Tab-separated table of N, CA and C in Angstrom:
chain	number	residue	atom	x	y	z
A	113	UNK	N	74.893	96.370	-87.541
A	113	UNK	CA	74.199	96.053	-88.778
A	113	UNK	C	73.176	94.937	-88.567
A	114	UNK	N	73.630	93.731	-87.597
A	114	UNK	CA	72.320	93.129	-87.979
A	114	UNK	C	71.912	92.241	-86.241
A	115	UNK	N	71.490	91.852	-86.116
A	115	UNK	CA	71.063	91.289	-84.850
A	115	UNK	C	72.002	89.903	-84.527
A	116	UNK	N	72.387	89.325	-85.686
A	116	UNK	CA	73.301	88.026	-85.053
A	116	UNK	C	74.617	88.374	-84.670
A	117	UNK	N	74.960	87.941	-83.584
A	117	UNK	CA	76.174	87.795	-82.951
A	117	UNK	C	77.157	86.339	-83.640
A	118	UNK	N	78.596	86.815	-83.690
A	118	UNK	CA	79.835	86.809	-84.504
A	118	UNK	C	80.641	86.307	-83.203
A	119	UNK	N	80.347	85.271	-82.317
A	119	UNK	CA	81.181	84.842	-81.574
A	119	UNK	C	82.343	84.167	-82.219
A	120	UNK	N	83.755	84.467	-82.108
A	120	UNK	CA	85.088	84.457	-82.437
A	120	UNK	C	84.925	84.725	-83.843
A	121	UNK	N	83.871	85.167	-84.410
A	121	UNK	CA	83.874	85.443	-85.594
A	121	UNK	C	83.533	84.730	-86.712
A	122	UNK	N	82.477	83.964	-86.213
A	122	UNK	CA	81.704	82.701	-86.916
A	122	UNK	C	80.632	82.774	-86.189
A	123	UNK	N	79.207	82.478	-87.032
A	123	UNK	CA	78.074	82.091	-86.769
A	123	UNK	C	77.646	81.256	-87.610
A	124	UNK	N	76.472	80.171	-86.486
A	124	UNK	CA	76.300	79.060	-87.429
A	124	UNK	C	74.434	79.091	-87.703
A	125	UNK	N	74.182	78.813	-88.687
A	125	UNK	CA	72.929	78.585	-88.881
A	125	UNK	C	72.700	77.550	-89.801
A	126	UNK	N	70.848	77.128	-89.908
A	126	UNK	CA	70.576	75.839	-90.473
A	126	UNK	C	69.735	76.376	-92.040
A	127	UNK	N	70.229	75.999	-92.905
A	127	UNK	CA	68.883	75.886	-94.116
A	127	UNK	C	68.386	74.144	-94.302
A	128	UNK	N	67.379	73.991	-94.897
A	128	UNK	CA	66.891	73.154	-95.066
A	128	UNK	C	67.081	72.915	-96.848
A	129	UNK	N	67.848	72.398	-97.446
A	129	UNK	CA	68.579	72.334	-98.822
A	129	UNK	C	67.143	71.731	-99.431
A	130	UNK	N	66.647	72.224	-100.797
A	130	UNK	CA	65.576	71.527	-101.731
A	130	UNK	C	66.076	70.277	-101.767
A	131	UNK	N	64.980	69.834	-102.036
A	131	UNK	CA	64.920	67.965	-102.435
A	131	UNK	C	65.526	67.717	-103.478
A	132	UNK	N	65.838	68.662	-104.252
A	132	UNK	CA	66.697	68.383	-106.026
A	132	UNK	C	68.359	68.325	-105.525
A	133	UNK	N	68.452	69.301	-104.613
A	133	UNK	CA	69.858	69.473	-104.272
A	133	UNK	C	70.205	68.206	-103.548
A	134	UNK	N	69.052	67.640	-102.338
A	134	UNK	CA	69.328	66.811	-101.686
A	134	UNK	C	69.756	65.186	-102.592
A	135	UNK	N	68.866	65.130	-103.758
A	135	UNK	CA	69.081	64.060	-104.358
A	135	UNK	C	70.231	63.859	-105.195
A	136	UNK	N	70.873	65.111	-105.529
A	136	UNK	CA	71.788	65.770	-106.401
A	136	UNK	C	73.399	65.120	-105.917
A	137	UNK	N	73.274	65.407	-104.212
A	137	UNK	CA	74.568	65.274	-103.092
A	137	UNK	C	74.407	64.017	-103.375
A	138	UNK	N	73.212	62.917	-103.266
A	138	UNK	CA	72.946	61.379	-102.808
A	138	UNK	C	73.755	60.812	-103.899
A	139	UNK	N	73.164	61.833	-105.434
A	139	UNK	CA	74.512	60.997	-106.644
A	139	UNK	C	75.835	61.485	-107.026
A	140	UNK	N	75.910	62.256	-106.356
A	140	UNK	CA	77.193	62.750	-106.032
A	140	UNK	C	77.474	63.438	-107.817
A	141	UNK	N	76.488	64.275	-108.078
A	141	UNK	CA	76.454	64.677	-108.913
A	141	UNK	C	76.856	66.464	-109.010
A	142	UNK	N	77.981	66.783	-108.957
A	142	UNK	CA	78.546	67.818	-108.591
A	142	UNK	C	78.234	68.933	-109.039
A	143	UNK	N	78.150	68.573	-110.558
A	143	UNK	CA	78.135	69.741	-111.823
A	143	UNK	C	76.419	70.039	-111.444
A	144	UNK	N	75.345	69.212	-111.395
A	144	UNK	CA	74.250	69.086	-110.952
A	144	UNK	C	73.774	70.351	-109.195
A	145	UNK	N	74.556	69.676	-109.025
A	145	UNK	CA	74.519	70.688	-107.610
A	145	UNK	C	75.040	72.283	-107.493
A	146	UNK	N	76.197	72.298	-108.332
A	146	UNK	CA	76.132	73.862	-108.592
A	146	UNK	C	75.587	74.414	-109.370
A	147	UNK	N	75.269	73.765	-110.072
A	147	UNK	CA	73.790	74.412	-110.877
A	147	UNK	C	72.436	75.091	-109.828
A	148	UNK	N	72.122	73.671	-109.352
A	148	UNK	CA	71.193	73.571	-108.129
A	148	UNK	C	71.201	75.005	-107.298
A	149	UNK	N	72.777	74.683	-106.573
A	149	UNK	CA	72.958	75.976	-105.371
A	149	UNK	C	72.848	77.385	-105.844
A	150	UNK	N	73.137	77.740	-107.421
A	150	UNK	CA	73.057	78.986	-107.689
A	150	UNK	C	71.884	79.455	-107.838
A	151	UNK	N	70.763	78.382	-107.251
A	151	UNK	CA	69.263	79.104	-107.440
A	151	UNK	C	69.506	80.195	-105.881
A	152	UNK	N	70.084	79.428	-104.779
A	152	UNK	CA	70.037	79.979	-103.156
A	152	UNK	C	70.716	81.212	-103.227
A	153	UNK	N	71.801	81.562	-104.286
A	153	UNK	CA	72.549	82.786	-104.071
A	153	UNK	C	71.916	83.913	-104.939
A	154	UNK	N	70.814	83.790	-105.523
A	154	UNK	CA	69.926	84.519	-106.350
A	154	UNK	C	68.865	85.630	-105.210
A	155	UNK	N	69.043	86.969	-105.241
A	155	UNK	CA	68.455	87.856	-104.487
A	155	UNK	C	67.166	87.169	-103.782
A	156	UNK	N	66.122	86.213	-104.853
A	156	UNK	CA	64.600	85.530	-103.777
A	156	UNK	C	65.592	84.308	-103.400
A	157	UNK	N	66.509	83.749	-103.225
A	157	UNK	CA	67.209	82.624	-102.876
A	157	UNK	C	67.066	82.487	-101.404
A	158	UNK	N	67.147	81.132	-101.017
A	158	UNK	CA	67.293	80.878	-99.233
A	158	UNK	C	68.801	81.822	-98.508
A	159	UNK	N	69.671	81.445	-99.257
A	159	UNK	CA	70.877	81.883	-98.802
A	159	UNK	C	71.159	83.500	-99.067
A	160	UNK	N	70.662	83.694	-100.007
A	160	UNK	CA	70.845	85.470	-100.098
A	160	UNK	C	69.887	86.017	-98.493
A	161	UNK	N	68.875	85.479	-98.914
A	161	UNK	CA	67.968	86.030	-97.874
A	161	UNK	C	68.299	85.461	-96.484
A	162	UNK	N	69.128	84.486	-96.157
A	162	UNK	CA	69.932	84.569	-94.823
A	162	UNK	C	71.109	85.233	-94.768
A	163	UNK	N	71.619	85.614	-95.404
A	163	UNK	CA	73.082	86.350	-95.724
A	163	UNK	C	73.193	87.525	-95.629
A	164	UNK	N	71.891	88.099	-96.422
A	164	UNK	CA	71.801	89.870	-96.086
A	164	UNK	C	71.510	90.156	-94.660
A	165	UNK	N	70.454	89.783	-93.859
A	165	UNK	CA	70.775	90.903	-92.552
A	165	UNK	C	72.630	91.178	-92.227
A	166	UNK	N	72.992	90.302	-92.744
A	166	UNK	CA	74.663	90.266	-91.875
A	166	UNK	C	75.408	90.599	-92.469
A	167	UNK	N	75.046	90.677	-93.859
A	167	UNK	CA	76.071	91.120	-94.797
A	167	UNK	C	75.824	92.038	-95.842
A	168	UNK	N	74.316	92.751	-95.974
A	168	UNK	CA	73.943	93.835	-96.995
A	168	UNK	C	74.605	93.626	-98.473
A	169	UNK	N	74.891	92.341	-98.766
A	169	UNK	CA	75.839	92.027	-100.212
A	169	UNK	C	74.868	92.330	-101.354
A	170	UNK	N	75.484	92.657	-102.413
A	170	UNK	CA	74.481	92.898	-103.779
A	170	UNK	C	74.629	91.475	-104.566
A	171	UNK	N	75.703	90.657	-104.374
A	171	UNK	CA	76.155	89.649	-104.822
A	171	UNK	C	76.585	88.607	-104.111
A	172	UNK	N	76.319	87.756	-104.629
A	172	UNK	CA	77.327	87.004	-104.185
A	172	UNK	C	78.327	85.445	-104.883
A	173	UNK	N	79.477	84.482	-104.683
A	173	UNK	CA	79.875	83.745	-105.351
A	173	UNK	C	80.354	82.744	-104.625
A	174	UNK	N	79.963	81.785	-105.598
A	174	UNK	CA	80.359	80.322	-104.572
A	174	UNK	C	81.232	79.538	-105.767
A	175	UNK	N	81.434	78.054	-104.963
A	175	UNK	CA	82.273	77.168	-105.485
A	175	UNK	C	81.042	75.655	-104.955
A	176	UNK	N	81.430	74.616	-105.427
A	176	UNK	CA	81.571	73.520	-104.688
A	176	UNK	C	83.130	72.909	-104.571
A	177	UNK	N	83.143	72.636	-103.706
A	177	UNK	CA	84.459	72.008	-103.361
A	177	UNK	C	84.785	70.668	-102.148
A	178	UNK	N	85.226	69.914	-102.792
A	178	UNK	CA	84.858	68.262	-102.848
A	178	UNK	C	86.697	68.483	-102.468
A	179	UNK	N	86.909	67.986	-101.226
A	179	UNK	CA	88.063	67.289	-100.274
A	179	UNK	C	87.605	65.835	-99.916
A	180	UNK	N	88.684	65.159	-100.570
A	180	UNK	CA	88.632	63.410	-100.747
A	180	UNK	C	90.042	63.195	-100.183
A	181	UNK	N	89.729	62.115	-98.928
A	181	UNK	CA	91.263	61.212	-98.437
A	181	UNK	C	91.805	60.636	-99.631
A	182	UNK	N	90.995	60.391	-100.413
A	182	UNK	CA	91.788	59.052	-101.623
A	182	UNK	C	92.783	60.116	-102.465
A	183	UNK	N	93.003	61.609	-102.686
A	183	UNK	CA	93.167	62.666	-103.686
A	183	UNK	C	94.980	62.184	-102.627
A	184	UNK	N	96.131	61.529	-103.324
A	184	UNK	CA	97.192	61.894	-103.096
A	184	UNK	C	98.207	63.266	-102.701
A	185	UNK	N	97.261	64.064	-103.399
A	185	UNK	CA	97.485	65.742	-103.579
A	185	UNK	C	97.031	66.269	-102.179
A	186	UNK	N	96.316	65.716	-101.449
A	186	UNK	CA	94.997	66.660	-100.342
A	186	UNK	C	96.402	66.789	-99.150
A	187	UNK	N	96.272	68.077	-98.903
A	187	UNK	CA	96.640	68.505	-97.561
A	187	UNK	C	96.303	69.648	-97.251
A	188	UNK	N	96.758	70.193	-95.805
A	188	UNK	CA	96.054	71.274	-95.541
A	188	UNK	C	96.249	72.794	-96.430
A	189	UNK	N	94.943	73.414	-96.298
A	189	UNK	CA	94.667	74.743	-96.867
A	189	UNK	C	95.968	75.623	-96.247
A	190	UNK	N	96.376	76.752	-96.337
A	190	UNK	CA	97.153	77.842	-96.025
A	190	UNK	C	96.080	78.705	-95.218
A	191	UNK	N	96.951	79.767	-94.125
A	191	UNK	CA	95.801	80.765	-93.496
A	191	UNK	C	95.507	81.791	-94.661
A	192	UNK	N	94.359	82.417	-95.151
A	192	UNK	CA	94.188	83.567	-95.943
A	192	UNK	C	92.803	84.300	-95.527
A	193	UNK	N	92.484	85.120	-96.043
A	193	UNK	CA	91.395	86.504	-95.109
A	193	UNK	C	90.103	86.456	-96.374
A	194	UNK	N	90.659	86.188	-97.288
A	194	UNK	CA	89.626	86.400	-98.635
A	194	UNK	C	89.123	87.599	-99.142
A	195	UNK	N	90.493	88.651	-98.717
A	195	UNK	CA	90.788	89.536	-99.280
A	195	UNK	C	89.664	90.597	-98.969
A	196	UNK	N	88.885	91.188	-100.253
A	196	UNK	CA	87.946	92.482	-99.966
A	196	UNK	C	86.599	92.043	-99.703
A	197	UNK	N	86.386	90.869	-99.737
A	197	UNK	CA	85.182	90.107	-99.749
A	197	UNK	C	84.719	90.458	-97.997
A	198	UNK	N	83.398	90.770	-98.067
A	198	UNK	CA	82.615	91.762	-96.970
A	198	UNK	C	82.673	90.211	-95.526
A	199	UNK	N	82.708	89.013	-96.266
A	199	UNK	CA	81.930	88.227	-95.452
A	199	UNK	C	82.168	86.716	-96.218
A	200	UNK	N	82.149	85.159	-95.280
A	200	UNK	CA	82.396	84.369	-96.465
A	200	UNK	C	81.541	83.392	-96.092
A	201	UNK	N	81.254	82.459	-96.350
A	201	UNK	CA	80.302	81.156	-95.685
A	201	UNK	C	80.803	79.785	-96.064
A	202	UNK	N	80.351	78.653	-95.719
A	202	UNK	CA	80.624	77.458	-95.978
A	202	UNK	C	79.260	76.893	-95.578
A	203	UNK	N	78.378	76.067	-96.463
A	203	UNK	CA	77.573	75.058	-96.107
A	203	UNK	C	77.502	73.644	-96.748
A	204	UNK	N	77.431	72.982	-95.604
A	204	UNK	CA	77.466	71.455	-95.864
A	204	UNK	C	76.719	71.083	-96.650
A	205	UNK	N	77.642	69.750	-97.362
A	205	UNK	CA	76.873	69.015	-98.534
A	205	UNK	C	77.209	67.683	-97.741
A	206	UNK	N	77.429	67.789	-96.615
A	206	UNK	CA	77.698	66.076	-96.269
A	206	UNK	C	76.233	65.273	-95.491
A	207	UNK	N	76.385	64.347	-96.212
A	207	UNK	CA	75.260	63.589	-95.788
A	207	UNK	C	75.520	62.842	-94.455
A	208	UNK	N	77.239	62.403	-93.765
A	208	UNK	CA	77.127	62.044	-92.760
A	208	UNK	C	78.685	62.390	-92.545
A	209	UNK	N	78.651	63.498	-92.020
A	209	UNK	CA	80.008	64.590	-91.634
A	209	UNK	C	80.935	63.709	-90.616
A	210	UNK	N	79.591	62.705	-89.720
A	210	UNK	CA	80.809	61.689	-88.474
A	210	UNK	C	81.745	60.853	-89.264
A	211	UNK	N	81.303	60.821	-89.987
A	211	UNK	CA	82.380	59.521	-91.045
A	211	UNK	C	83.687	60.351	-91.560
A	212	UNK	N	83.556	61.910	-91.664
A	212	UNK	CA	85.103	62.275	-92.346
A	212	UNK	C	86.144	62.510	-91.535
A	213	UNK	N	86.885	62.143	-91.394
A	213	UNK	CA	88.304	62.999	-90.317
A	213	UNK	C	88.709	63.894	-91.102
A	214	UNK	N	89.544	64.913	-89.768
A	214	UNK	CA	89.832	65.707	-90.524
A	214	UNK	C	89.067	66.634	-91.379
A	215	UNK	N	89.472	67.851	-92.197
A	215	UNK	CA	88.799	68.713	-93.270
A	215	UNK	C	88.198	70.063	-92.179
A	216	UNK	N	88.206	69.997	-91.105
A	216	UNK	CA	88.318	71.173	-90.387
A	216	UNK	C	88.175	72.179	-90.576
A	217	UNK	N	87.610	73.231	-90.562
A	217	UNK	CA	87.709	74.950	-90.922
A	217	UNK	C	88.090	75.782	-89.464
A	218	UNK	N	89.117	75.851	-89.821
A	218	UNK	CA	89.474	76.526	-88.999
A	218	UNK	C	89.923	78.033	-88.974
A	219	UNK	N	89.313	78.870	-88.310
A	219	UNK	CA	89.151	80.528	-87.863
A	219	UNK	C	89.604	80.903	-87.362
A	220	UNK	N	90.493	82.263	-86.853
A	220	UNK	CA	91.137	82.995	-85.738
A	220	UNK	C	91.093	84.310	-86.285
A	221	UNK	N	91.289	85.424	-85.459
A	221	UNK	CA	91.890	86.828	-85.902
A	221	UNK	C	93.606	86.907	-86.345
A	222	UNK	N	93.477	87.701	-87.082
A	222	UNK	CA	95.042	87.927	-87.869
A	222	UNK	C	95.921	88.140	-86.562
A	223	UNK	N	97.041	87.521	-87.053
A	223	UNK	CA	98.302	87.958	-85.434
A	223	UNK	C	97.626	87.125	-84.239
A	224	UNK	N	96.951	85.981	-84.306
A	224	UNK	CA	96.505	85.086	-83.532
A	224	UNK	C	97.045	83.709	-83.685
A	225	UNK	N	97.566	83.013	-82.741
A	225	UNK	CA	97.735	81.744	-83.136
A	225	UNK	C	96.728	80.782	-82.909
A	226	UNK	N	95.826	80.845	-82.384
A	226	UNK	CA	94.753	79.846	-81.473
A	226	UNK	C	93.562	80.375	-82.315
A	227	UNK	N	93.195	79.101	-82.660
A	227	UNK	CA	91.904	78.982	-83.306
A	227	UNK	C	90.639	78.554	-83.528
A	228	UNK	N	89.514	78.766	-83.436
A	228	UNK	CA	88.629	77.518	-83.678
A	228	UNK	C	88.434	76.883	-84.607
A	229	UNK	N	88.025	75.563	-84.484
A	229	UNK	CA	88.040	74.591	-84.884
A	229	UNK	C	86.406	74.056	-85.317
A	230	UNK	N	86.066	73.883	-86.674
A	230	UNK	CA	84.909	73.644	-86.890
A	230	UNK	C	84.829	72.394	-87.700
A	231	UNK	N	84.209	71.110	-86.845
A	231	UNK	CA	84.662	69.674	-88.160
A	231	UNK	C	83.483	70.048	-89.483
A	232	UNK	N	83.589	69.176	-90.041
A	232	UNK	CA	83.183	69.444	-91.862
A	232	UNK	C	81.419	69.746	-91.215
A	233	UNK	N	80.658	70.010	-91.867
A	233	UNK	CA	79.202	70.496	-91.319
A	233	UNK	C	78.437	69.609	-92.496
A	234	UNK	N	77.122	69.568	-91.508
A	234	UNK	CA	75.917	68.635	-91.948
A	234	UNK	C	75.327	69.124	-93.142
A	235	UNK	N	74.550	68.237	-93.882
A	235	UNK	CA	74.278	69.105	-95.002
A	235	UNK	C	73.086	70.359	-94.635
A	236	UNK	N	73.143	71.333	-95.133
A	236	UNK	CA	72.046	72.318	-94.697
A	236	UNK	C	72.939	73.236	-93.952
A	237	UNK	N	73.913	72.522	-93.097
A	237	UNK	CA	74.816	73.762	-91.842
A	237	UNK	C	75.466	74.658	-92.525
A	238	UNK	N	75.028	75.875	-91.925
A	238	UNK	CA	75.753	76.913	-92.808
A	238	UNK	C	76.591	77.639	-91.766
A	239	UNK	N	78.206	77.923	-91.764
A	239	UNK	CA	78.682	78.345	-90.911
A	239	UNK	C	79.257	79.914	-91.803
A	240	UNK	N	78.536	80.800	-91.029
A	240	UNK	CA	79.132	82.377	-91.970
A	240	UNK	C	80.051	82.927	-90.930
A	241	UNK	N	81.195	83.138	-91.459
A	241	UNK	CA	82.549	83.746	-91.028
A	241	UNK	C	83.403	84.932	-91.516
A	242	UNK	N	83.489	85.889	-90.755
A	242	UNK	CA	84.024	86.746	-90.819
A	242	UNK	C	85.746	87.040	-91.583
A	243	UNK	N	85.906	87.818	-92.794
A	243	UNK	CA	87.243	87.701	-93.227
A	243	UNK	C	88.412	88.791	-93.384
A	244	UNK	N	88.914	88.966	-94.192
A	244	UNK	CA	90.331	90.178	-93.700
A	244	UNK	C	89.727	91.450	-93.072
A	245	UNK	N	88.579	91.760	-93.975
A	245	UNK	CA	87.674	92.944	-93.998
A	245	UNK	C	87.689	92.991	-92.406
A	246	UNK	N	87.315	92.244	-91.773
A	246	UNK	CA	87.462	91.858	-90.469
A	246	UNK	C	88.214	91.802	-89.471
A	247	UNK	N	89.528	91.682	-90.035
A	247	UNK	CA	90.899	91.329	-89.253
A	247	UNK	C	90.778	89.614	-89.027
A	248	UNK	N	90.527	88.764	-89.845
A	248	UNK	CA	89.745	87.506	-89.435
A	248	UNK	C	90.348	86.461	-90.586
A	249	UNK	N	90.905	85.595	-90.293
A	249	UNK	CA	91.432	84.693	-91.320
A	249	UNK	C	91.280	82.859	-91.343
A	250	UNK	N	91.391	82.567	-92.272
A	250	UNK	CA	90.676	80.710	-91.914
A	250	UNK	C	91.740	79.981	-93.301
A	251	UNK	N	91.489	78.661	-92.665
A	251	UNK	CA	91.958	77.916	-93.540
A	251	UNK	C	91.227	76.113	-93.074
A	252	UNK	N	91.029	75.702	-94.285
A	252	UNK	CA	90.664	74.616	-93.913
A	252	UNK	C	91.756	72.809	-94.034
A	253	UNK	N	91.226	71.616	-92.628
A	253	UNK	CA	92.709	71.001	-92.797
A	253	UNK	C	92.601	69.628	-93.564
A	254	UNK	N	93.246	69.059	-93.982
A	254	UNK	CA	93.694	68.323	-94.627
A	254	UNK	C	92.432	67.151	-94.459
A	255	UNK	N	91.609	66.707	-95.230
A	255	UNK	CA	90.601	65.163	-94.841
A	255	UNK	C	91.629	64.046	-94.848
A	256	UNK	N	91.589	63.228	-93.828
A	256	UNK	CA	92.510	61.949	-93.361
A	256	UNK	C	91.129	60.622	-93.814
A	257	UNK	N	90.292	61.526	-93.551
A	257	UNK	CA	89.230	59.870	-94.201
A	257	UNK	C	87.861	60.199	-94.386
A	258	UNK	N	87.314	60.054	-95.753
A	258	UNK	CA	86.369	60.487	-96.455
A	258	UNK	C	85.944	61.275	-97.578
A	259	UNK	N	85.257	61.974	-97.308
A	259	UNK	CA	85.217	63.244	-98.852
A	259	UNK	C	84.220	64.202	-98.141
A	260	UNK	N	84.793	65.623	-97.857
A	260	UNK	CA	84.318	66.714	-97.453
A	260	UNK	C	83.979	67.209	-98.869
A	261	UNK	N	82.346	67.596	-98.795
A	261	UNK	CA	81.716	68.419	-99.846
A	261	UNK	C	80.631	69.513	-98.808
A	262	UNK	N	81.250	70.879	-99.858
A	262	UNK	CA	80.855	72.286	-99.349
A	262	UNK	C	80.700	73.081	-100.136
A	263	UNK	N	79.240	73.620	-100.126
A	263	UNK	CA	79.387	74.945	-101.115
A	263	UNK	C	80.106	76.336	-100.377
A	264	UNK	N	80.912	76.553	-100.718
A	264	UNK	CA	81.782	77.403	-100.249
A	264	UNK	C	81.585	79.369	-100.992
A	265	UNK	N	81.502	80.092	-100.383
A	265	UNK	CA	80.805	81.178	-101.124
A	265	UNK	C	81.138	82.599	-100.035
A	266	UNK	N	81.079	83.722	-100.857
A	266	UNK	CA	81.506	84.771	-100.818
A	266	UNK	C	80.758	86.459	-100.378
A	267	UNK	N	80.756	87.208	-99.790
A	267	UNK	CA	79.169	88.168	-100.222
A	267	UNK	C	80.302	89.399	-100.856
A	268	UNK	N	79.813	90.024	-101.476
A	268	UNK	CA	80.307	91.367	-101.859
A	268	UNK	C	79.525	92.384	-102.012
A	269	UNK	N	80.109	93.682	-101.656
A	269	UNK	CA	78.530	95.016	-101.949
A	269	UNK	C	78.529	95.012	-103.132
């Protein structure tokens, strides 16, 4: 289907996030930013239009999702595939990813124990990963120090 290669079942690429979004992350203005990001998942969007060669989606759906050390509650994600969903992505909202421990995304094939390991990504890094549809499952781990922010998102036909 498309020319990029799916080494262990992740590929990483760069967008360059608008200046509204960028100023948006700086105030840590959340509700602001998913507003923002749902311009990129819109068919003329940056992210649709990197998403389709690889994923032919008619749609697609995101989250933001904000992992904070200070959240008493935070520990690690569970493994899951994301079900019927063709394809899934994660791109960074962190303005300086060296500062978080921990928050990890981590990937493998189903019936695998060994995994890769991806620390939280820069803002703009977009890491697209392969899911059940796939035989391909992830979970992300626990932040020990900082606040992991990611628009986190989905493709579907």
């Amino acid at each position: 289907m498309s020319k990029f290669q799916f080494e262990n079942g992740f590929y990483r690429a760069n967008l360059t996030p608008p200046k509204d979004i960028l100023e948006s992350v700086k105030k840590r203005d959340w509700g602001q930013v998913d507003h923002l990001c749902g311009r990129l998942v819109k068919e003329d969007g940056a992210l649709f239009q990197l998403l389709y060669p690889l994923a032919g989606q008619s749609r697609i759906e995101f989250i933001i999702n904000v992992r904070d050390a200070k959240n008493s509650w935070e520990e690690d994600g569970i493994w899951h595939d994301d079900g019927s969903r063709i394809l899934a992505f994660s791109m960074g909202l962190n303005l300086a990813p060296e500062t978080i421990k921990g928050g990890e995304l981590l990937i493998r094939p189903k019936g695998v124990s060994a995994s890769q390991r991806l620390g939280p990504p820069a803002i703009g890094e977009v890491v697209i990963f392969k899911t059940g549809v796939d035989g391909f499952e992830h979970k992300v781990l626990k932040v020990e120090q900082g606040q992991r922010v990611v628009m986190a998102g989905w493709c579907y036909q």
